[in-house]
């Protein structure tokens, strides 16, 4: 879809801080992170909802892979996965590292965007890629 921001990222028309890529999925840092290491994982084909993705199990396996790689890097206590799907009409799993004192309380406050410079995000995305590629 031409007017879809995620399709434009997949096409390389909009830059992103990539953390993962295979034939089906692309993972990258959210430019409006709710916590350090907040990633988005999207299918390369445009689907409206997460449950529309045919490779549903594989999709979540990749989400877990990114989460497990990110936890030690940002020293998260645990990870929340969010699939509201309202902001962009292209299926996406938000992978949000969580900290017991992160202020999001029991849910996720989508207004609690943290400041992160382009440089910090570039360094973080490289660390996550390296961790995933190291296979542990
Ligand atoms: Zn799209």
CSV table of N, CA and C and ligand atoms in Angstrom, one decimal:
chain,number,residue,atom,x,y,z
A,1,UNK,N,0.8,-1.2,0.0
A,1,UNK,CA,0.0,0.0,0.0
A,1,UNK,C,0.9,1.3,0.0
A,2,UNK,N,0.6,2.1,-0.9
A,2,UNK,CA,1.5,3.3,-1.1
A,2,UNK,C,1.4,4.3,0.1
A,3,UNK,N,0.2,4.4,0.7
A,3,UNK,CA,0.1,5.4,1.8
A,3,UNK,C,0.4,4.8,3.1
A,4,UNK,N,0.9,3.6,3.2
A,4,UNK,CA,1.2,2.9,4.4
A,4,UNK,C,2.7,3.2,4.8
A,5,UNK,N,2.8,3.8,6.0
A,5,UNK,CA,4.2,4.1,6.5
A,5,UNK,C,5.1,2.9,6.6
A,6,UNK,N,4.5,1.8,7.1
A,6,UNK,CA,5.3,0.6,7.3
A,6,UNK,C,5.7,0.0,6.0
A,7,UNK,N,4.8,0.0,5.0
A,7,UNK,CA,5.2,-0.5,3.6
A,7,UNK,C,6.3,0.4,3.1
A,8,UNK,N,6.3,1.6,3.4
A,8,UNK,CA,7.3,2.5,2.9
A,8,UNK,C,8.7,2.2,3.6
A,9,UNK,N,8.6,1.9,4.8
A,9,UNK,CA,9.8,1.5,5.5
A,9,UNK,C,10.4,0.2,4.9
A,10,UNK,N,9.5,-0.8,4.7
A,10,UNK,CA,9.9,-2.1,4.0
A,10,UNK,C,10.5,-1.8,2.7
A,11,UNK,N,10.0,-0.9,1.9
A,11,UNK,CA,10.5,-0.5,0.6
A,11,UNK,C,11.8,0.3,0.6
A,12,UNK,N,12.2,0.7,1.8
A,12,UNK,CA,13.4,1.5,2.0
A,12,UNK,C,13.2,2.9,1.7
A,13,UNK,N,12.0,3.4,1.6
A,13,UNK,CA,11.7,4.8,1.3
A,13,UNK,C,11.8,5.7,2.5
A,14,UNK,N,11.6,5.0,3.7
A,14,UNK,CA,11.7,5.7,4.9
A,14,UNK,C,12.7,4.9,5.8
A,15,UNK,N,13.7,5.6,6.3
A,15,UNK,CA,14.8,4.9,7.1
A,15,UNK,C,14.3,4.4,8.4
A,16,UNK,N,14.9,3.4,8.9
A,16,UNK,CA,14.6,2.8,10.2
A,16,UNK,C,15.9,2.3,10.9
A,17,UNK,N,15.8,2.1,12.2
A,17,UNK,CA,16.9,1.5,12.9
A,17,UNK,C,16.6,0.0,13.0
A,18,UNK,N,17.0,-0.7,12.0
A,18,UNK,CA,16.7,-2.2,11.9
A,18,UNK,C,17.3,-3.0,13.0
A,19,UNK,N,16.5,-3.9,13.6
A,19,UNK,CA,17.1,-4.9,14.5
A,19,UNK,C,17.0,-6.3,14.0
A,20,UNK,N,16.1,-6.6,13.0
A,20,UNK,CA,15.9,-7.9,12.6
A,20,UNK,C,15.3,-7.9,11.2
A,21,UNK,N,15.7,-8.9,10.3
A,21,UNK,CA,15.1,-9.0,9.0
A,21,UNK,C,15.3,-10.4,8.5
A,22,UNK,N,14.2,-10.9,8.0
A,22,UNK,CA,14.2,-12.2,7.2
A,22,UNK,C,13.3,-12.1,6.1
A,23,UNK,N,12.9,-13.2,5.4
A,23,UNK,CA,12.1,-13.1,4.2
A,23,UNK,C,10.7,-12.5,4.5
A,24,UNK,N,10.2,-12.8,5.7
A,24,UNK,CA,8.8,-12.5,6.0
A,24,UNK,C,8.7,-11.3,6.9
A,25,UNK,N,9.6,-11.0,7.8
A,25,UNK,CA,9.4,-10.0,8.8
A,25,UNK,C,10.6,-9.0,8.9
A,26,UNK,N,10.2,-7.8,9.4
A,26,UNK,CA,11.2,-6.7,9.6
A,26,UNK,C,10.9,-6.2,11.0
A,27,UNK,N,12.0,-6.1,11.8
A,27,UNK,CA,12.0,-5.5,13.2
A,27,UNK,C,12.8,-4.3,13.2
A,28,UNK,N,12.3,-3.3,13.9
A,28,UNK,CA,13.1,-2.0,14.0
A,28,UNK,C,12.7,-1.3,15.3
A,29,UNK,N,13.5,-0.3,15.7
A,29,UNK,CA,13.2,0.4,16.9
A,29,UNK,C,12.1,1.4,16.6
A,30,UNK,N,11.2,1.5,17.5
A,30,UNK,CA,10.1,2.5,17.4
A,30,UNK,C,10.7,3.9,17.6
A,31,UNK,N,10.4,4.8,16.7
A,31,UNK,CA,11.0,6.1,16.8
A,31,UNK,C,10.3,6.9,18.0
A,32,UNK,N,9.2,6.4,18.5
A,32,UNK,CA,8.6,7.0,19.7
A,32,UNK,C,8.6,5.9,20.8
A,33,UNK,N,9.8,5.6,21.3
A,33,UNK,CA,9.9,4.5,22.3
A,33,UNK,C,9.2,4.8,23.6
A,34,UNK,N,8.5,3.8,24.1
A,34,UNK,CA,7.8,3.8,25.4
A,34,UNK,C,8.8,3.4,26.5
A,35,UNK,N,9.8,2.8,26.1
A,35,UNK,CA,10.9,2.4,27.0
A,35,UNK,C,12.1,2.1,26.1
A,36,UNK,N,13.4,2.1,26.7
A,36,UNK,CA,14.5,1.8,25.9
A,36,UNK,C,14.4,0.5,25.3
A,37,UNK,N,14.8,0.4,24.0
A,37,UNK,CA,14.7,-0.9,23.3
A,37,UNK,C,13.4,-1.3,22.7
A,38,UNK,N,12.4,-0.4,22.8
A,38,UNK,CA,11.1,-0.6,22.2
A,38,UNK,C,11.2,-0.9,20.7
A,39,UNK,N,10.8,-2.1,20.3
A,39,UNK,CA,10.9,-2.4,18.9
A,39,UNK,C,9.5,-2.7,18.3
A,40,UNK,N,9.4,-2.6,17.0
A,40,UNK,CA,8.2,-2.9,16.3
A,40,UNK,C,8.6,-4.1,15.3
A,41,UNK,N,7.7,-5.1,15.3
A,41,UNK,CA,7.9,-6.2,14.3
A,41,UNK,C,6.7,-6.3,13.4
A,42,UNK,N,7.0,-6.2,12.1
A,42,UNK,CA,6.0,-6.2,11.1
A,42,UNK,C,6.2,-7.2,10.0
A,43,UNK,N,5.1,-7.7,9.4
A,43,UNK,CA,5.3,-8.6,8.3
A,43,UNK,C,5.6,-7.8,7.1
A,44,UNK,N,6.4,-8.3,6.2
A,44,UNK,CA,6.8,-7.5,5.0
A,44,UNK,C,5.7,-7.4,4.0
A,45,UNK,N,4.7,-8.3,4.1
A,45,UNK,CA,3.5,-8.1,3.3
A,45,UNK,C,2.5,-7.3,4.1
A,46,UNK,N,1.7,-6.5,3.4
A,46,UNK,CA,0.7,-5.7,4.2
A,46,UNK,C,-0.5,-6.5,4.6
A,47,UNK,N,-0.6,-6.7,5.9
A,47,UNK,CA,-1.8,-7.3,6.5
A,47,UNK,C,-2.3,-6.3,7.5
A,48,UNK,N,-3.7,-6.2,7.6
A,48,UNK,CA,-4.2,-5.2,8.5
A,48,UNK,C,-4.0,-5.6,10.0
A,49,UNK,N,-4.2,-6.8,10.3
A,49,UNK,CA,-4.1,-7.2,11.7
A,49,UNK,C,-3.1,-8.3,11.9
A,50,UNK,N,-2.6,-8.4,13.1
A,50,UNK,CA,-1.6,-9.5,13.5
A,50,UNK,C,-2.2,-10.8,13.2
A,51,UNK,N,-3.5,-11.0,13.5
A,51,UNK,CA,-4.1,-12.4,13.3
A,51,UNK,C,-4.4,-12.6,11.8
A,52,UNK,N,-4.1,-11.7,11.0
A,52,UNK,CA,-4.2,-11.9,9.5
A,52,UNK,C,-3.0,-12.6,8.9
A,53,UNK,N,-1.9,-12.5,9.7
A,53,UNK,CA,-0.6,-13.0,9.2
A,53,UNK,C,-0.6,-14.5,9.2
A,54,UNK,N,-0.5,-15.1,8.0
A,54,UNK,CA,-0.6,-16.6,7.9
A,54,UNK,C,0.5,-17.3,8.7
A,55,UNK,N,1.7,-16.8,8.8
A,55,UNK,CA,2.8,-17.4,9.6
A,55,UNK,C,2.7,-16.9,11.0
A,56,UNK,N,1.6,-17.1,11.7
A,56,UNK,CA,1.3,-16.5,13.0
A,56,UNK,C,2.3,-17.0,14.0
A,57,UNK,N,2.5,-18.3,14.1
A,57,UNK,CA,3.5,-18.8,15.0
A,57,UNK,C,4.9,-18.3,14.8
A,58,UNK,N,5.3,-18.3,13.6
A,58,UNK,CA,6.6,-17.9,13.2
A,58,UNK,C,6.8,-16.4,13.6
A,59,UNK,N,5.7,-15.6,13.4
A,59,UNK,CA,5.7,-14.2,13.7
A,59,UNK,C,6.1,-14.0,15.2
A,60,UNK,N,5.4,-14.8,16.1
A,60,UNK,CA,5.6,-14.6,17.5
A,60,UNK,C,7.0,-15.2,17.9
A,61,UNK,N,7.4,-16.2,17.2
A,61,UNK,CA,8.8,-16.7,17.5
A,61,UNK,C,9.8,-15.7,17.3
A,62,UNK,N,9.7,-14.9,16.2
A,62,UNK,CA,10.6,-13.8,15.9
A,62,UNK,C,10.5,-12.7,17.0
A,63,UNK,N,9.3,-12.4,17.4
A,63,UNK,CA,9.0,-11.4,18.5
A,63,UNK,C,9.8,-11.8,19.7
A,64,UNK,N,9.7,-13.1,20.1
A,64,UNK,CA,10.4,-13.6,21.2
A,64,UNK,C,11.9,-13.5,21.1
A,65,UNK,N,12.4,-13.8,19.9
A,65,UNK,CA,13.8,-13.7,19.6
A,65,UNK,C,14.4,-12.3,19.9
A,66,UNK,N,13.6,-11.3,19.4
A,66,UNK,CA,14.0,-9.9,19.5
A,66,UNK,C,13.9,-9.6,21.0
A,67,UNK,N,12.9,-10.0,21.7
A,67,UNK,CA,12.7,-9.7,23.1
A,67,UNK,C,13.9,-10.3,23.9
A,68,UNK,N,14.2,-11.5,23.7
A,68,UNK,CA,15.2,-12.2,24.5
A,68,UNK,C,16.6,-11.5,24.2
A,69,UNK,N,16.8,-11.1,23.0
A,69,UNK,CA,18.1,-10.4,22.7
A,69,UNK,C,18.2,-9.0,23.4
A,70,UNK,N,17.0,-8.4,23.5
A,70,UNK,CA,17.0,-7.0,24.0
A,70,UNK,C,17.0,-6.9,25.5
A,71,UNK,N,16.5,-7.9,26.2
A,71,UNK,CA,16.4,-7.9,27.7
A,71,UNK,C,17.8,-7.6,28.3
A,72,UNK,N,18.8,-8.4,28.0
A,72,UNK,CA,20.1,-8.1,28.7
A,72,UNK,C,20.8,-6.8,28.3
A,73,UNK,N,20.5,-6.3,27.1
A,73,UNK,CA,21.1,-5.1,26.6
A,73,UNK,C,20.6,-3.9,27.3
A,74,UNK,N,19.3,-3.8,27.5
A,74,UNK,CA,18.7,-2.6,28.2
A,74,UNK,C,18.4,-3.0,29.7
A,75,UNK,N,18.8,-4.2,30.1
A,75,UNK,CA,18.6,-4.6,31.5
A,75,UNK,C,17.2,-4.6,31.9
A,76,UNK,N,16.3,-5.0,31.1
A,76,UNK,CA,14.8,-5.0,31.3
A,76,UNK,C,14.5,-6.1,32.4
A,77,UNK,N,13.4,-5.9,33.1
A,77,UNK,CA,12.9,-6.9,34.1
A,77,UNK,C,12.1,-7.9,33.3
A,78,UNK,N,11.3,-7.5,32.3
A,78,UNK,CA,10.5,-8.4,31.5
A,78,UNK,C,10.1,-7.6,30.3
A,79,UNK,N,9.2,-8.3,29.5
A,79,UNK,CA,8.8,-7.6,28.2
A,79,UNK,C,7.3,-7.7,28.0
A,80,UNK,N,6.7,-6.6,27.6
A,80,UNK,CA,5.3,-6.6,27.2
A,80,UNK,C,5.2,-6.6,25.7
A,81,UNK,N,4.2,-7.4,25.2
A,81,UNK,CA,4.0,-7.4,23.7
A,81,UNK,C,2.6,-6.8,23.5
A,82,UNK,N,2.5,-5.8,22.7
A,82,UNK,CA,1.3,-5.1,22.5
A,82,UNK,C,0.8,-5.1,21.0
A,83,UNK,N,-0.4,-5.4,20.8
A,83,UNK,CA,-0.9,-5.6,19.4
A,83,UNK,C,-2.2,-4.8,19.2
A,84,UNK,N,-2.3,-3.6,19.6
A,84,UNK,CA,-3.5,-2.8,19.5
A,84,UNK,C,-3.8,-2.6,18.0
A,85,UNK,N,-2.9,-2.2,17.2
A,85,UNK,CA,-3.1,-2.1,15.8
A,85,UNK,C,-3.8,-0.9,15.3
A,86,UNK,N,-4.0,0.1,16.1
A,86,UNK,CA,-4.8,1.3,15.7
A,86,UNK,C,-4.0,2.4,15.1
A,87,UNK,N,-2.7,2.5,15.4
A,87,UNK,CA,-2.0,3.7,15.0
A,87,UNK,C,-1.6,3.6,13.5
A,88,UNK,N,-1.2,2.5,13.1
A,88,UNK,CA,-0.8,2.2,11.7
A,88,UNK,C,-1.6,1.0,11.3
A,89,UNK,N,-2.2,1.1,10.1
A,89,UNK,CA,-3.1,0.0,9.6
A,89,UNK,C,-2.3,-1.2,9.0
A,90,UNK,N,-1.2,-1.4,9.4
A,90,UNK,CA,-0.3,-2.5,9.0
A,90,UNK,C,0.0,-3.3,10.2
A,91,UNK,N,-0.2,-4.6,10.2
A,91,UNK,CA,0.0,-5.4,11.4
A,91,UNK,C,1.3,-5.1,12.1
A,92,UNK,N,1.3,-5.0,13.4
A,92,UNK,CA,2.6,-4.8,14.1
A,92,UNK,C,2.5,-5.3,15.5
A,93,UNK,N,3.6,-5.9,16.0
A,93,UNK,CA,3.7,-6.3,17.4
A,93,UNK,C,4.7,-5.3,18.0
A,94,UNK,N,4.2,-4.6,19.0
A,94,UNK,CA,5.1,-3.7,19.8
A,94,UNK,C,5.8,-4.6,20.8
A,95,UNK,N,7.1,-4.6,20.8
A,95,UNK,CA,7.9,-5.3,21.8
A,95,UNK,C,8.5,-4.3,22.8
A,96,UNK,N,8.0,-4.3,24.0
A,96,UNK,CA,8.3,-3.2,24.9
A,96,UNK,C,9.0,-3.8,26.2
A,97,UNK,N,10.3,-3.5,26.2
A,97,UNK,CA,11.1,-3.9,27.5
A,97,UNK,C,10.5,-3.2,28.7
A,98,UNK,N,10.3,-3.9,29.8
A,98,UNK,CA,9.6,-3.3,30.9
A,98,UNK,C,10.6,-3.3,32.1
A,99,UNK,N,10.4,-2.3,33.0
A,99,UNK,CA,11.1,-2.2,34.2
A,99,UNK,C,10.1,-2.0,35.3
A,100,UNK,N,10.3,-2.6,36.5
A,100,UNK,CA,9.3,-2.6,37.5
A,100,UNK,C,8.9,-1.2,37.9
A,101,UNK,N,9.8,-0.2,37.7
A,101,UNK,CA,9.6,1.2,38.1
A,101,UNK,C,9.5,2.1,36.9
A,102,UNK,N,8.9,1.6,35.8
A,102,UNK,CA,9.0,2.4,34.5
A,102,UNK,C,7.8,3.3,34.4
A,103,UNK,N,6.9,3.3,35.4
A,103,UNK,CA,5.8,4.3,35.3
A,103,UNK,C,4.6,3.9,34.5
A,104,UNK,N,4.7,2.8,33.8
A,104,UNK,CA,3.6,2.3,33.0
A,104,UNK,C,2.5,1.6,33.8
A,105,UNK,N,2.8,1.4,35.1
A,105,UNK,CA,1.9,0.6,36.0
A,105,UNK,C,1.5,-0.7,35.4
A,106,UNK,N,0.2,-1.1,35.5
A,106,UNK,CA,-0.2,-2.4,35.1
A,106,UNK,C,-0.3,-2.6,33.6
A,107,UNK,N,-0.5,-1.5,32.9
A,107,UNK,CA,-0.7,-1.6,31.4
A,107,UNK,C,0.5,-0.9,30.8
A,108,UNK,N,0.2,-0.3,29.6
A,108,UNK,CA,1.2,0.5,28.9
A,108,UNK,C,0.5,1.9,28.6
A,109,UNK,N,1.2,2.9,29.1
A,109,UNK,CA,0.8,4.3,28.8
A,109,UNK,C,1.4,4.7,27.5
A,110,UNK,N,0.7,4.8,26.4
A,110,UNK,CA,1.3,5.1,25.1
A,110,UNK,C,1.7,6.6,25.0
A,111,UNK,N,1.4,7.3,26.1
A,111,UNK,CA,1.8,8.7,26.1
A,111,UNK,C,3.2,8.9,26.7
A,112,UNK,N,3.7,7.9,27.4
A,112,UNK,CA,4.9,7.9,28.1
A,112,UNK,C,6.1,7.7,27.1
A,113,UNK,N,6.3,8.5,26.2
A,113,UNK,CA,7.4,8.4,25.2
A,113,UNK,C,8.7,8.9,25.8
A,114,UNK,N,9.7,8.2,25.7
A,114,UNK,CA,11.0,8.6,26.2
A,114,UNK,C,11.8,9.3,25.2
A,115,UNK,N,12.8,10.1,25.6
A,115,UNK,CA,13.7,10.8,24.7
A,115,UNK,C,14.8,9.9,24.3
A,116,UNK,N,15.1,9.8,23.0
A,116,UNK,CA,16.2,8.9,22.6
A,116,UNK,C,16.8,9.6,21.3
A,117,UNK,N,18.1,9.8,21.3
A,117,UNK,CA,18.6,10.5,20.2
A,117,UNK,C,18.8,9.5,19.0
A,118,UNK,N,19.0,10.0,17.9
A,118,UNK,CA,19.2,9.2,16.7
A,118,UNK,C,20.5,8.3,16.9
A,119,UNK,N,21.5,8.9,17.5
A,119,UNK,CA,22.7,8.2,17.7
A,119,UNK,C,22.6,7.1,18.7
A,120,UNK,N,21.8,7.3,19.8
A,120,UNK,CA,21.5,6.3,20.8
A,120,UNK,C,20.8,5.1,20.1
A,121,UNK,N,19.8,5.5,19.3
A,121,UNK,CA,19.0,4.4,18.7
A,121,UNK,C,19.8,3.6,17.7
A,122,UNK,N,20.7,4.3,17.0
A,122,UNK,CA,21.6,3.6,16.0
A,122,UNK,C,22.5,2.6,16.8
A,123,UNK,N,23.1,3.0,17.9
A,123,UNK,CA,23.9,2.1,18.7
A,123,UNK,C,23.2,1.0,19.2
A,124,UNK,N,22.0,1.2,19.7
A,124,UNK,CA,21.1,0.2,20.3
A,124,UNK,C,20.7,-0.8,19.3
A,125,UNK,N,20.3,-0.4,18.1
A,125,UNK,CA,19.9,-1.3,17.1
A,125,UNK,C,21.0,-2.2,16.7
A,126,UNK,N,22.2,-1.7,16.6
A,126,UNK,CA,23.4,-2.5,16.3
A,126,UNK,C,23.7,-3.6,17.3
A,127,UNK,N,23.5,-3.2,18.6
A,127,UNK,CA,23.7,-4.1,19.7
A,127,UNK,C,22.7,-5.3,19.6
A,128,UNK,N,21.5,-4.9,19.3
A,128,UNK,CA,20.4,-6.0,19.3
A,128,UNK,C,20.7,-6.9,18.1
A,129,UNK,N,21.0,-6.4,16.9
A,129,UNK,CA,21.4,-7.2,15.8
A,129,UNK,C,22.5,-8.1,16.1
A,130,UNK,N,23.6,-7.6,16.7
A,130,UNK,CA,24.7,-8.4,17.1
A,130,UNK,C,24.3,-9.5,18.0
A,131,UNK,N,23.5,-9.2,19.0
A,131,UNK,CA,23.0,-10.2,20.0
A,131,UNK,C,22.2,-11.3,19.3
A,132,UNK,N,21.3,-10.9,18.4
A,132,UNK,CA,20.5,-11.9,17.7
A,132,UNK,C,21.4,-12.8,16.8
A,133,UNK,N,22.3,-12.2,16.1
A,133,UNK,CA,23.2,-12.9,15.2
A,133,UNK,C,24.1,-13.9,16.0
A,134,UNK,N,24.4,-13.5,17.2
A,134,UNK,CA,25.3,-14.4,18.0
A,134,UNK,C,24.6,-15.6,18.5
A,135,UNK,N,23.2,-15.6,18.4
A,135,UNK,CA,22.4,-16.8,18.6
A,135,UNK,C,22.1,-17.1,20.1
A,136,UNK,N,22.3,-16.1,20.9
A,136,UNK,CA,22.0,-16.3,22.3
A,136,UNK,C,21.4,-15.1,23.0
B,1,LIG,ZN1,1.6,-1.6,4.9
